Amino acid sequence: MSGIVKIIKNINEPIPKYLIIFIFYVFISLIFFGAPVLKHISEYYIGGGIDPAQYIWSFEWVKYSVLRLKNPLISPFMWAPYGYNLTGSTFVLGAALLFIPVTLITGPVASYNIAMILLPALAAFSMFILIKHIVKRTMPSIVSGYIFGFSTYMVNQMSSHMHLVLVFLIPLFIYLSILKIENNISPKKFVILFAAMLIFQFMFSMEIFATFTLFGFITFLLFYFINPQNLKNKIFKVLKYIGVSYLLALIILSPYLYYYFIGGRFDVVSFAPADFSSNLLNFFIPSRYNLIGGKFFNFISKTFDTHGWIFDQDAYIGLPLIFLTAFYFYKEFHKPLVKVLAYLLLIVAVFSMGPTLHIYKYSVMPMPYKPFVVLPLIRHALPARFMLYGFLILAIIVSFFLKNDFNSKFKINAGLKYLVVLFGIAFLIPSFSYKGRYTKPNVPVFFKHANYEKIIKKGENVLIIPYGYNGLTDYYQAIDGLYYKTVSGYLGATPSYFSGYAIVHTLYTAEPIPFAKKELFYFLSKNNIKEVILIPPVKNYYLNLFGNLKTKSLLYKYKGVYIYNVPESVNKYENINIKITKPILKEYYFNAILRGVKMFVEQNHNYKNISPETLEKFGYIPKFFGKTDKSGNFKKYFTNEDSWVGPFYKDIGIGIGIGIGIGGSYKNLELIIKKYKKYAKEVFFPYPLVYNNSKRGNGLLLLIFDKAALNAIPENLYSKHLK
């Protein structure tokens, strides 16, 4: 932040004028993002879903750790009793540090909201500073600042991802580099300021730090090879100073990097880049978050993301600004700077489309970004988000367009130019009714007014359902001042020391596992859990699961939550470690379907109508199996657990029975084969091959039974652990 102050002092303009411009950007941010939460700034939060809860928690944790001189990189309050290495998470350490005074005064929720309102304004203002230095005119700079600070990228990421809107330093990196090329700043000042900003950008977001480094390097390469010889030496010299700044920053960040490499890197959440890349049509077609055309084009834009998430549909520029950019490049491409911007924008756009080109809902061909998916840090970055730099370039182009008189043969009236730009900007205005604009979290009275202190002792380990990323555990803990510790969290991947518990899968999904009671008691005992808090509405499965606790801990309702006090009797399970292996789970799922099929047949249903949907509908199999979206006569009988159930026809029109199957390797399916092969009429593995007693293979194991064969299977063979 001190770096920004020093940079502003280098600008020979009256400070009040810049303050007014900044306030203007803040006002826009309030309208777009802050308005719904202002009356409830300590309760509601900007953004949708549960992702913002992790940033709110970060604000509270950093305040707590700094005031008590604790290591802010390792928190004992999350994933207790082991604690959590935060360095591989979306932990906004830099922002939380800067906002400690605000958090102290207002609390973590209001502090987060204030920061979120300021961030687009700061991004717009820093872009204004950069453009004002380049074009020397105020109005083009204000417009360009708006385009960067309130771009499609920023609007989308404001709906969920604070760490991705902490980008106000990006234009200042460029500004500082220009000052050095112009010899308007000493080498010492440049290195110190650049290193300081690198440190904060790293602590804001490692993803932005990594992508800025990548595209910054590409930019310098383009400038070096395209610009005149007299500028190349200056560019090379600046690049050397930047290298020194990176070295200095990494030295200062070495404690963070140490913790990252000893543990944090294992908890980085990785997504497939191809699933989070820009669809080619998204450059022209808006998402639901856009006011103009968002709802109308939803039938197309909903196919852009395989998960149905909107926040990474960041490529939308809109036809007016696309035509403006194309026109400007056509007229001014002879200039070296314009060539650099054109090539850079093309690279950013192509890279944002990821390793595979997607048009509408189709994957078309490999793309040039494919080799980059293995680079350190960059491999965790999602390509669609590269459009941050696309809008930065677009903002520069717009400023040149508004300033430039082109040539004597082609004049454009200044008013017309602004009209064209404002028309293009209108297409980027966000909708005021999109779902991710703000959230009113479900906060039972139990978590307010210190009611929790009547049940939980300070520092106790608590299990809260919904679990982890399914709920708001982080939020409750933050507003309660880190009074208790939780045996879950949501700041990254589930740590390996927790994902190793089979019961954790059940806590996330409500899907049964074998030995569930013993696994639960073992988990409660090993992690010294004192209370289980269930947030309504509660699934019946959890009531049944925790109902296994003895009568001393009967469920009771208090202040809007259900509570179990965990009895000391669970401690006898501390040394009972039942390894739930893949073979056991596969057999468990197969047995559940087999039992459902037997009940279905025994009640004289027509086996030709059997399917996962039918079995679930009438309660013959648990609902977690579900049915896949696959189509086709064979594929429609698959479930979400890679299992299969349906009528099986040996020849066309001749039914021979019911098929029950499950996918996996021979090693994981061997138990099932040995148990049920003798009862089945036919066995295929891997389907469609007939099983030949081989001990190898990977695929679908499909066993075919008729009614007599099903009746011959003894109940004790499949019913164990299914209750």
XYZ file of C-alpha atoms in Angstrom:
723
model
C 0.000 0.000 0.000
C 2.924 2.360 0.710
C 4.088 1.668 -2.833
C 0.792 2.993 -4.201
C 1.133 6.174 -2.144
C 4.644 6.776 -3.502
C 3.478 6.144 -7.056
C 0.611 8.625 -6.693
C 3.083 11.235 -5.391
C 4.984 10.910 -8.666
C 1.908 12.174 -10.533
C 1.991 15.918 -11.046
C -1.721 16.385 -10.537
C -3.742 17.807 -7.623
C -4.635 15.060 -5.130
C -8.298 16.204 -4.692
C -8.917 15.633 -8.395
C -7.745 12.032 -8.113
C -9.694 11.538 -4.910
C -12.881 12.563 -6.730
C -12.138 10.060 -9.505
C -11.534 7.303 -6.961
C -14.797 8.161 -5.163
C -16.555 7.978 -8.545
C -15.291 4.410 -9.003
C -16.303 3.524 -5.435
C -19.799 4.849 -6.134
C -20.098 2.575 -9.187
C -18.871 -0.378 -7.133
C -21.470 0.382 -4.480
C -24.213 0.346 -7.109
C -23.020 -2.840 -8.815
C -21.944 -4.877 -5.790
C -22.417 -3.174 -2.432
C -26.008 -1.974 -2.447
C -27.666 -5.276 -1.361
C -25.433 -5.672 1.712
C -25.125 -2.106 3.033
C -28.038 -2.371 5.494
C -26.755 -5.741 6.743
C -23.034 -5.267 6.210
C -22.122 -7.458 9.203
C -24.506 -10.283 8.252
C -24.922 -10.539 4.474
C -21.890 -10.874 2.237
C -21.001 -9.971 -1.338
C -20.807 -13.009 -3.603
C -22.740 -16.222 -3.901
C -22.512 -19.631 -2.289
C -19.959 -20.628 0.319
C -16.693 -19.468 -1.273
C -16.766 -16.002 0.370
C -16.866 -17.697 3.792
C -13.233 -18.723 3.400
C -12.145 -15.093 2.912
C -14.236 -13.936 5.858
C -12.546 -16.639 7.940
C -9.136 -15.488 6.649
C -9.803 -11.928 7.848
C -10.647 -13.175 11.348
C -7.764 -15.652 11.511
C -5.090 -13.174 10.379
C -6.308 -10.602 12.902
C -6.272 -13.271 15.618
C -2.802 -14.605 14.754
C -1.105 -11.212 14.348
C -2.483 -9.796 17.617
C -1.336 -12.920 19.462
C 1.996 -13.195 17.593
C 1.042 -16.602 16.153
C 2.230 -18.028 12.849
C -0.485 -16.921 10.380
C 0.474 -19.644 7.882
C -0.592 -22.574 10.099
C -3.982 -22.520 11.802
C -4.936 -24.923 14.609
C -8.613 -23.931 14.286
C -9.308 -25.740 11.034
C -9.015 -29.507 10.508
C -8.362 -29.946 14.238
C -6.617 -31.523 16.003
C -3.903 -31.537 13.307
C -4.304 -27.962 12.109
C -4.033 -26.709 8.549
C -1.201 -25.387 6.403
C -2.831 -22.405 4.701
C -0.135 -21.701 2.114
C -1.680 -23.917 -0.556
C -5.138 -22.443 -0.108
C -6.962 -19.397 -1.443
C -5.844 -17.687 1.746
C -5.934 -13.891 1.207
C -3.138 -13.152 3.666
C -2.190 -9.828 2.081
C -5.709 -8.398 2.081
C -6.411 -9.661 5.597
C -3.212 -8.010 6.876
C -4.095 -4.655 5.305
C -7.605 -4.797 6.746
C -6.729 -5.766 10.333
C -7.736 -2.291 11.641
C -11.087 -2.528 9.824
C -11.660 -6.091 11.057
C -10.945 -4.991 14.629
C -13.579 -2.265 14.401
C -16.284 -3.877 12.265
C -15.756 -7.645 12.507
C -14.735 -10.020 9.699
C -17.975 -9.957 7.658
C -18.201 -6.169 7.363
C -14.453 -5.941 6.798
C -14.701 -8.417 3.926
C -17.641 -6.504 2.406
C -15.820 -3.176 2.618
C -12.779 -4.705 0.955
C -14.898 -6.211 -1.816
C -16.541 -2.856 -2.518
C -13.149 -1.151 -2.701
C -11.361 -3.723 -4.886
C -13.027 -2.979 -8.258
C -12.630 0.746 -7.527
C -8.949 0.271 -6.703
C -8.427 -1.757 -9.894
C -10.146 0.965 -11.945
C -8.178 3.716 -10.206
C -4.794 2.065 -10.670
C -5.641 1.564 -14.350
C -6.582 5.241 -14.505
C -3.136 6.156 -13.114
C -1.417 4.030 -15.760
C -3.456 5.360 -18.685
C -3.207 8.969 -17.495
C 0.566 8.659 -17.622
C 0.451 7.160 -21.112
C -2.137 9.324 -22.916
C -1.921 12.464 -20.721
C -5.707 12.956 -20.891
C -8.221 12.576 -18.096
C -11.445 11.397 -19.760
C -9.909 8.543 -21.804
C -8.135 7.474 -18.609
C -11.357 7.449 -16.575
C -13.139 5.387 -19.237
C -10.249 2.943 -19.522
C -10.082 2.591 -15.748
C -13.762 1.647 -15.755
C -13.256 -0.982 -18.482
C -10.555 -2.710 -16.440
C -12.104 -2.335 -12.975
C -15.619 -3.340 -14.001
C -14.837 -5.772 -16.804
C -16.638 -9.051 -17.389
C -13.781 -10.754 -15.574
C -14.174 -8.567 -12.483
C -17.967 -8.827 -12.407
C -17.844 -12.624 -12.653
C -15.129 -13.098 -10.053
C -16.846 -10.680 -7.652
C -19.545 -13.325 -7.421
C -17.262 -15.803 -5.642
C -13.508 -15.207 -5.637
C -11.930 -12.428 -3.636
C -8.414 -13.660 -4.351
C -9.022 -13.170 -8.080
C -10.226 -9.562 -7.805
C -7.169 -8.463 -5.818
C -5.631 -7.180 -9.053
C -5.186 -3.441 -8.460
C -1.387 -3.841 -8.431
C -1.255 -5.197 -12.003
C -1.538 -1.792 -13.779
C 0.902 -0.326 -11.230
C 3.531 -2.917 -12.178
C 3.268 -1.645 -15.748
C 3.286 1.983 -14.637
C 6.415 1.446 -12.582
C 8.140 -0.283 -15.516
C 7.316 2.649 -17.810
C 8.734 5.077 -15.249
C 11.980 3.103 -15.262
C 12.153 2.959 -19.066
C 11.747 6.750 -19.035
C 14.408 7.055 -16.296
C 11.908 8.805 -14.029
C 12.681 6.580 -11.047
C 15.995 5.454 -9.588
C 17.016 1.771 -9.803
C 16.941 1.425 -6.012
C 13.437 2.857 -5.676
C 12.235 0.775 -8.601
C 13.550 -2.503 -7.189
C 12.180 -1.827 -3.689
C 8.738 -0.753 -4.905
C 8.440 -3.523 -7.484
C 9.552 -6.153 -4.945
C 7.101 -4.823 -2.326
C 4.228 -5.047 -4.808
C 5.308 -8.548 -5.853
C 5.250 -9.642 -2.209
C 1.737 -8.336 -1.708
C 0.495 -9.740 -5.015
C 1.839 -13.143 -3.986
C 0.058 -12.861 -0.639
C -3.122 -11.712 -2.401
C -3.207 -14.594 -4.862
C -0.558 -17.030 -6.032
C -2.649 -17.652 -9.154
C -2.598 -13.997 -10.206
C 1.098 -13.778 -9.279
C 1.859 -16.747 -11.543
C -0.250 -15.598 -14.494
C 1.048 -12.016 -14.250
C 4.600 -13.371 -14.353
C 3.822 -15.492 -17.414
C 2.122 -12.750 -19.429
C 4.577 -10.132 -18.194
C 7.434 -12.201 -19.584
C 5.594 -12.664 -22.894
C 4.976 -8.898 -23.042
C 8.659 -8.080 -22.569
C 9.605 -10.565 -25.272
C 7.195 -8.929 -27.710
C 8.428 -5.429 -26.833
C 12.038 -6.526 -27.164
C 11.639 -8.049 -30.628
C 9.167 -5.572 -32.129
C 10.311 -2.165 -30.837
C 13.149 -0.064 -32.304
C 16.750 -0.868 -31.380
C 17.186 2.221 -29.181
C 14.356 0.979 -26.919
C 15.598 -2.623 -26.671
C 18.508 -1.757 -24.405
C 16.191 0.113 -22.018
C 13.737 -2.805 -21.985
C 16.533 -5.270 -21.280
C 17.826 -3.097 -18.426
C 14.345 -2.873 -16.870
C 13.997 -6.629 -17.195
C 17.220 -7.056 -15.200
C 15.888 -4.799 -12.446
C 12.641 -6.754 -12.428
C 14.671 -9.962 -12.049
C 16.389 -8.466 -8.996
C 12.979 -7.476 -7.620
C 11.700 -11.038 -8.024
C 14.787 -12.393 -6.270
C 14.362 -9.945 -3.384
C 10.644 -10.732 -3.128
C 11.234 -14.492 -3.104
C 13.869 -14.125 -0.366
C 11.430 -12.199 1.808
C 8.691 -14.716 0.966
C 10.960 -17.677 1.765
C 9.147 -18.583 5.037
C 5.880 -18.755 3.098
C 7.528 -20.828 0.350
C 9.055 -23.142 2.957
C 5.642 -23.949 4.419
C 4.181 -24.240 0.929
C 6.683 -26.858 -0.196
C 6.618 -28.904 3.010
C 2.851 -29.238 3.005
C 0.749 -26.496 1.465
C 1.246 -27.606 -2.129
C -0.499 -30.893 -1.368
C -3.730 -29.074 -0.522
C -3.970 -26.978 -3.683
C -7.300 -27.685 -5.379
C -6.675 -28.634 -9.001
C -9.250 -28.489 -11.766
C -8.993 -29.633 -15.352
C -7.952 -26.568 -17.428
C -10.136 -27.724 -20.331
C -13.221 -27.499 -18.087
C -12.452 -23.878 -17.126
C -11.437 -22.330 -20.415
C -13.092 -19.691 -22.565
C -15.629 -20.939 -25.046
C -15.052 -19.231 -28.396
C -18.664 -18.038 -28.456
C -18.273 -16.391 -25.045
C -16.284 -13.548 -26.639
C -19.505 -12.547 -28.421
C -22.279 -13.973 -26.210
C -22.861 -12.829 -22.607
C -23.478 -14.950 -19.539
C -26.456 -14.672 -17.183
C -24.484 -12.126 -15.148
C -24.774 -9.519 -17.933
C -27.697 -7.093 -17.946
C -28.009 -6.830 -21.731
C -28.686 -10.157 -23.422
C -27.757 -12.316 -20.436
C -31.136 -13.995 -20.003
C -31.908 -14.053 -23.732
C -28.715 -15.943 -24.612
C -28.795 -18.250 -21.588
C -29.784 -21.204 -23.774
C -26.337 -20.888 -25.386
C -24.186 -19.603 -22.521
C -25.294 -22.376 -20.150
C -23.311 -24.802 -22.327
C -20.041 -22.849 -21.889
C -19.136 -24.462 -18.570
C -19.353 -28.193 -17.895
C -20.215 -27.514 -14.229
C -22.794 -24.820 -14.895
C -20.649 -22.236 -13.087
C -20.875 -18.704 -14.454
C -17.929 -17.064 -12.706
C -15.388 -18.302 -15.261
C -17.261 -17.107 -18.343
C -14.840 -14.183 -18.397
C -14.260 -13.724 -22.134
C -17.293 -11.629 -23.010
C -16.154 -8.396 -24.678
C -19.212 -7.798 -26.815
C -19.495 -6.932 -30.483
C -19.130 -3.114 -30.179
C -15.754 -3.287 -28.392
C -14.598 -6.157 -30.621
C -15.324 -4.053 -33.723
C -13.658 -1.016 -32.125
C -10.524 -3.056 -31.356
C -10.408 -4.564 -34.839
C -10.856 -1.120 -36.415
C -8.077 0.390 -34.297
C -5.646 -2.419 -35.105
C -6.476 -2.110 -38.799
C -5.742 1.627 -38.813
C -2.726 1.713 -36.486
C -1.007 -1.661 -36.913
C 2.041 0.006 -38.491
C 3.025 1.339 -35.049
C 5.322 -0.974 -32.990
C 3.352 -0.452 -29.762
C 0.070 -1.310 -31.469
C 1.643 -4.458 -32.945
C 2.716 -5.542 -29.468
C -0.790 -4.955 -28.088
C -2.398 -6.810 -30.995
C -0.164 -9.854 -30.668
C -0.476 -9.842 -26.887
C -4.268 -9.666 -27.000
C -4.299 -12.525 -29.502
C -2.029 -14.638 -27.249
C -4.149 -13.921 -24.159
C -7.385 -14.759 -25.993
C -5.982 -17.983 -27.463
C -4.449 -19.072 -24.160
C -7.721 -18.321 -22.363
C -9.373 -20.958 -24.550
C -7.207 -23.520 -22.772
C -5.736 -26.765 -24.070
C -8.801 -27.545 -26.212
C -10.932 -25.314 -28.399
C -14.583 -25.351 -27.330
C -17.322 -23.974 -29.559
C -20.798 -24.137 -28.058
C -20.886 -27.571 -26.378
C -18.355 -29.204 -28.669
C -14.634 -29.871 -28.196
C -13.050 -29.112 -31.555
C -9.244 -29.361 -31.533
C -6.075 -28.959 -29.409
C -4.857 -25.414 -28.731
C -1.385 -23.821 -28.267
C -1.847 -23.570 -24.491
C -1.705 -27.364 -24.111
C 2.062 -27.556 -23.256
C 1.668 -24.940 -20.495
C -0.630 -27.068 -18.326
C 2.421 -28.750 -16.748
C 4.280 -25.571 -15.688
C 4.701 -25.038 -11.903
C 1.992 -22.790 -10.404
C 0.605 -22.088 -13.909
C -0.827 -25.613 -14.044
C -3.142 -24.637 -11.179
C -4.327 -21.493 -13.004
C -7.563 -21.763 -14.949
C -7.283 -20.420 -18.520
C -10.606 -18.547 -18.627
C -9.220 -16.197 -15.979
C -6.441 -15.040 -18.316
C -8.993 -12.588 -19.721
C -8.037 -10.314 -16.822
C -5.084 -9.363 -19.032
C -7.304 -9.244 -22.100
C -9.371 -6.476 -20.501
C -6.214 -4.674 -19.380
C -5.067 -4.574 -23.030
C -8.565 -3.607 -24.156
C -8.550 -0.675 -21.717
C -5.268 0.579 -23.185
C -6.615 0.246 -26.744
C -9.773 2.194 -25.845
C -7.689 5.013 -24.375
C -5.635 5.193 -27.582
C -8.814 5.137 -29.661
C -10.335 8.031 -27.697
C -7.133 10.081 -27.891
C -5.997 9.256 -31.416
C -6.864 11.401 -34.428
C -5.652 8.556 -36.695
C -4.517 10.150 -39.942
C -5.481 13.259 -41.880
C -7.625 11.282 -44.312
C -9.768 9.664 -41.641
C -11.198 11.806 -38.872
C -13.700 10.697 -36.239
C -15.635 13.220 -34.204
C -14.630 13.041 -30.514
C -18.251 12.846 -29.413
C -18.872 9.931 -31.772
C -15.837 8.085 -30.414
C -17.095 8.407 -26.854
C -20.557 7.350 -27.959
C -19.141 4.185 -29.548
C -17.118 3.364 -26.425
C -20.018 4.002 -24.054
C -22.222 1.828 -26.248
C -19.652 -0.954 -25.898
C -19.400 -0.438 -22.139
C -23.179 -0.772 -21.838
C -22.877 -4.370 -22.987
C -20.606 -5.106 -20.004
C -22.943 -3.773 -17.304
C -23.806 -6.539 -14.817
C -27.303 -7.681 -14.076
C -28.686 -6.438 -10.773
C -30.551 -9.649 -10.092
C -28.032 -12.429 -10.679
C -27.899 -15.096 -8.013
C -24.265 -14.614 -7.082
C -24.528 -10.904 -6.312
C -24.875 -11.381 -2.549
C -25.751 -14.024 0.045
C -27.880 -13.989 3.152
C -26.281 -16.889 5.010
C -28.261 -19.305 7.126
C -26.988 -18.520 10.624
C -28.903 -20.241 13.443
C -29.290 -18.256 16.668
C -26.949 -20.799 18.278
C -23.975 -19.105 16.579
C -25.040 -15.610 17.668
C -24.843 -13.686 20.932
C -22.418 -16.223 22.450
C -25.115 -18.911 22.724
C -22.487 -21.442 21.642
C -20.535 -20.758 24.859
C -23.306 -22.456 26.858
C -22.653 -25.737 25.046
C -19.065 -25.626 23.780
C -16.003 -25.047 25.931
C -13.414 -22.654 24.520
C -10.987 -24.430 22.188
C -12.996 -27.679 21.938
C -13.098 -29.683 18.715
C -16.510 -29.539 17.057
C -17.968 -31.438 14.115
C -20.472 -29.379 12.110
C -22.863 -30.824 9.516
C -23.183 -29.833 6.628
C -19.545 -30.779 6.414
C -16.642 -28.881 4.857
C -17.438 -27.338 1.492
C -21.107 -28.312 1.863
C -21.749 -25.719 4.537
C -20.677 -22.542 6.294
C -18.399 -23.924 8.982
C -15.759 -21.268 8.198
C -18.349 -18.504 8.476
C -19.710 -19.676 11.839
C -16.219 -20.001 13.247
C -15.241 -16.528 12.010
C -18.255 -14.696 13.470
C -17.750 -16.580 16.741
C -14.218 -15.214 17.047
C -12.491 -18.595 16.618
C -13.926 -19.674 19.961
C -13.898 -23.374 19.007
C -11.972 -25.596 16.594
C -13.552 -27.557 13.780
C -12.669 -30.951 12.361
C -13.303 -29.661 8.845
C -12.849 -26.510 6.836
C -12.999 -25.081 3.364
C -9.886 -23.302 2.141
C -8.601 -25.909 -0.250
C -8.523 -29.653 -0.663
C -9.367 -31.969 2.224
C -5.984 -32.759 3.854
C -4.699 -36.285 3.341
C -4.773 -36.952 7.087
C -8.566 -36.470 6.963
C -9.425 -37.857 3.541
C -7.926 -41.124 4.766
C -10.931 -41.608 7.060
C -13.645 -43.496 5.183
C -16.287 -41.758 7.301
C -15.223 -38.372 5.901
C -16.621 -39.414 2.519
C -19.911 -40.175 4.274
C -19.891 -36.842 6.113
C -19.563 -35.060 2.768
C -22.052 -37.117 0.758
C -24.455 -38.882 3.152
C -23.529 -42.089 1.316
C -23.388 -45.202 3.532
C -20.206 -47.174 4.056
C -19.626 -50.548 5.688
C -18.765 -50.510 9.401
C -20.249 -46.992 9.554
C -20.861 -47.057 13.313
C -17.348 -48.211 14.192
C -15.812 -45.822 11.660
C -17.769 -42.903 13.122
C -16.796 -43.716 16.699
C -13.158 -44.191 15.680
C -13.216 -40.798 13.940
C -14.843 -39.040 16.908
C -12.383 -40.578 19.338
C -9.183 -40.060 17.330
C -9.988 -36.399 16.742
C -11.182 -35.684 20.280
C -14.537 -34.374 19.074
C -16.728 -33.144 21.930
C -19.856 -31.922 20.135
C -21.637 -32.646 16.888
C -23.702 -29.716 15.587
C -26.293 -30.415 12.882
C -27.662 -27.426 10.968
C -31.276 -27.865 9.783
C -32.569 -29.069 7.444
C -30.869 -32.323 8.433
C -30.873 -35.385 6.195
C -32.374 -38.455 7.843
C -29.175 -40.343 7.108
C -27.238 -38.119 9.518
C -29.889 -38.498 12.205
C -29.598 -42.262 11.844
C -25.787 -42.178 11.712
C -25.326 -40.074 14.839
C -28.219 -41.908 16.456
C -25.652 -44.700 16.978
C -24.260 -42.624 19.828
C -25.442 -43.973 23.174
C -28.392 -42.667 25.169
C -26.194 -40.294 27.170
C -25.889 -38.149 24.068
C -29.455 -38.142 22.794
C -30.098 -35.560 20.113
C -31.635 -32.346 21.350
C -32.460 -29.048 19.707
C -31.050 -25.794 21.014
C -31.235 -22.327 19.479
C -31.933 -23.546 15.962
C -29.451 -26.430 15.765
C -29.353 -30.106 16.715
C -26.628 -31.113 19.140
C -24.971 -34.322 20.220
C -22.551 -34.226 23.126
C -20.097 -36.993 22.301
C -19.857 -39.435 25.240
C -16.533 -40.693 26.570
C -17.646 -44.221 25.700
C -16.530 -43.668 22.099
C -12.918 -43.662 23.305
C -12.900 -47.458 23.422
C -12.908 -47.326 19.612
C -9.711 -45.250 19.532
C -7.523 -48.190 18.578
C -10.020 -49.903 16.271
C -8.839 -48.853 12.866
C -10.910 -50.594 10.196
C -9.384 -50.015 6.794
C -12.221 -49.385 4.328
C -10.501 -50.423 1.119
C -11.705 -50.059 -2.462
C -12.605 -53.784 -2.655
C -14.758 -53.451 0.483
C -16.503 -50.345 -0.874
C -17.096 -51.956 -4.267
C -18.605 -55.008 -2.610
C -20.713 -52.771 -0.368
C -22.206 -50.896 -3.341
C -22.781 -54.136 -5.269
C -24.517 -55.723 -2.286
C -26.785 -52.690 -1.845
C -27.974 -52.979 -5.441
C -28.288 -56.762 -5.219
C -30.489 -56.503 -2.146
C -32.663 -53.891 -3.869
C -33.012 -56.068 -6.971
C -34.017 -59.100 -4.873
C -36.693 -57.065 -3.093
C -37.891 -55.705 -6.436
C -38.241 -59.211 -7.893
C -39.773 -60.691 -4.739
C -42.576 -58.148 -4.932
C -43.392 -59.409 -8.424
C -42.346 -56.325 -10.363
C -41.652 -56.801 -14.059
C -37.885 -57.025 -14.298
C -38.022 -55.488 -17.778
C -38.851 -52.160 -16.087
C -35.909 -52.279 -13.692
C -33.488 -49.345 -13.712
C -31.598 -47.205 -11.180
C -34.368 -44.603 -11.393
C -37.092 -47.173 -10.655
C -35.183 -48.758 -7.779
C -34.560 -45.358 -6.191
C -38.114 -44.170 -6.717
C -39.578 -47.055 -4.732
C -36.826 -47.089 -2.106
C -35.104 -50.310 -3.116
C -31.655 -48.697 -3.296
C -30.283 -45.584 -1.513
C -30.753 -42.314 -3.354
C -27.053 -41.557 -3.482
C -26.647 -43.987 -6.377
C -28.578 -41.728 -8.727
C -28.659 -42.191 -12.455
C -26.146 -40.780 -14.869
C -27.007 -38.456 -17.714
C -25.760 -41.018 -20.197
C -28.130 -41.981 -22.975
C -28.514 -45.111 -25.059
C -30.067 -48.481 -24.416
C -27.125 -49.720 -22.358
C -25.602 -46.592 -20.865
C -28.810 -45.273 -19.303
C -28.633 -48.013 -16.661
C -25.410 -46.688 -15.111
C -25.456 -44.987 -11.688
C -23.238 -42.265 -10.260
C -21.249 -44.925 -8.399
C -20.082 -46.538 -11.647
C -22.527 -49.367 -11.081
C -25.094 -50.784 -13.498
C -28.519 -52.352 -13.123
C -31.097 -53.177 -15.769
C -32.757 -55.894 -17.850
C -30.310 -57.892 -19.933
C -31.068 -59.401 -23.337
C -28.805 -62.047 -24.799
C -30.403 -61.851 -28.203
C -32.740 -59.231 -29.632
C -36.153 -59.594 -28.025
C -35.172 -62.534 -25.806
C -34.815 -61.545 -22.173
C -32.724 -63.772 -19.928
C -32.666 -61.825 -16.674
C -31.333 -58.874 -14.729
C -27.834 -57.487 -14.998
C -26.038 -56.111 -11.947
C -22.647 -54.592 -12.489
C -19.939 -52.409 -11.029
C -16.829 -50.875 -12.528
C -13.241 -51.241 -11.408
C -10.082 -53.289 -11.655
C -9.952 -57.053 -11.078
C -8.090 -56.406 -7.839
C -10.991 -54.289 -6.519
C -13.716 -56.610 -7.829
C -12.205 -59.980 -6.956
C -14.315 -60.342 -3.773
C -17.536 -59.887 -5.751
C -16.504 -62.374 -8.441
C -15.614 -65.045 -5.894
C -18.874 -64.595 -3.968
C -21.391 -64.432 -6.791
C -19.922 -66.111 -9.842
C -21.489 -69.466 -8.981
C -24.985 -67.930 -8.746
C -24.853 -65.897 -11.963
C -26.125 -67.213 -15.284
C -23.404 -65.303 -17.104
C -20.428 -63.148 -16.088
C -18.822 -60.459 -18.228
C -15.527 -58.777 -17.348
C -14.526 -56.378 -18.603
C -17.848 -56.033 -20.385
C -18.617 -56.996 -23.180
C -16.027 -59.784 -22.851
C -17.170 -63.018 -21.226
C -15.194 -63.587 -18.034
C -12.616 -66.340 -18.534
C -11.205 -66.624 -14.989
C -8.461 -64.124 -15.785
C -7.024 -62.230 -12.838
C -6.469 -59.088 -14.882
C -8.634 -56.449 -16.437
C -10.312 -53.131 -15.760
C -13.856 -52.134 -16.655
C -17.425 -53.132 -15.923
C -18.054 -56.408 -14.102
C -21.563 -57.475 -15.157
C -23.301 -60.485 -13.622
C -26.569 -61.766 -15.097
C -29.186 -63.367 -12.840
C -32.619 -64.830 -13.417
C -35.270 -65.029 -10.692
C -34.204 -68.503 -9.551
C -30.564 -67.466 -9.304
C -31.470 -64.423 -7.217
C -33.557 -66.543 -4.841
C -30.642 -68.934 -4.406
C -28.330 -66.235 -3.004
C -28.356 -66.482 0.828
C -29.207 -63.277 2.643
C -26.152 -63.333 4.888
C -23.963 -63.117 1.775
C -25.087 -59.591 0.914
C -26.856 -58.123 3.952
C -23.837 -57.666 6.234
C -23.140 -53.973 6.976
C -26.158 -52.806 4.943
C -28.338 -52.007 7.915
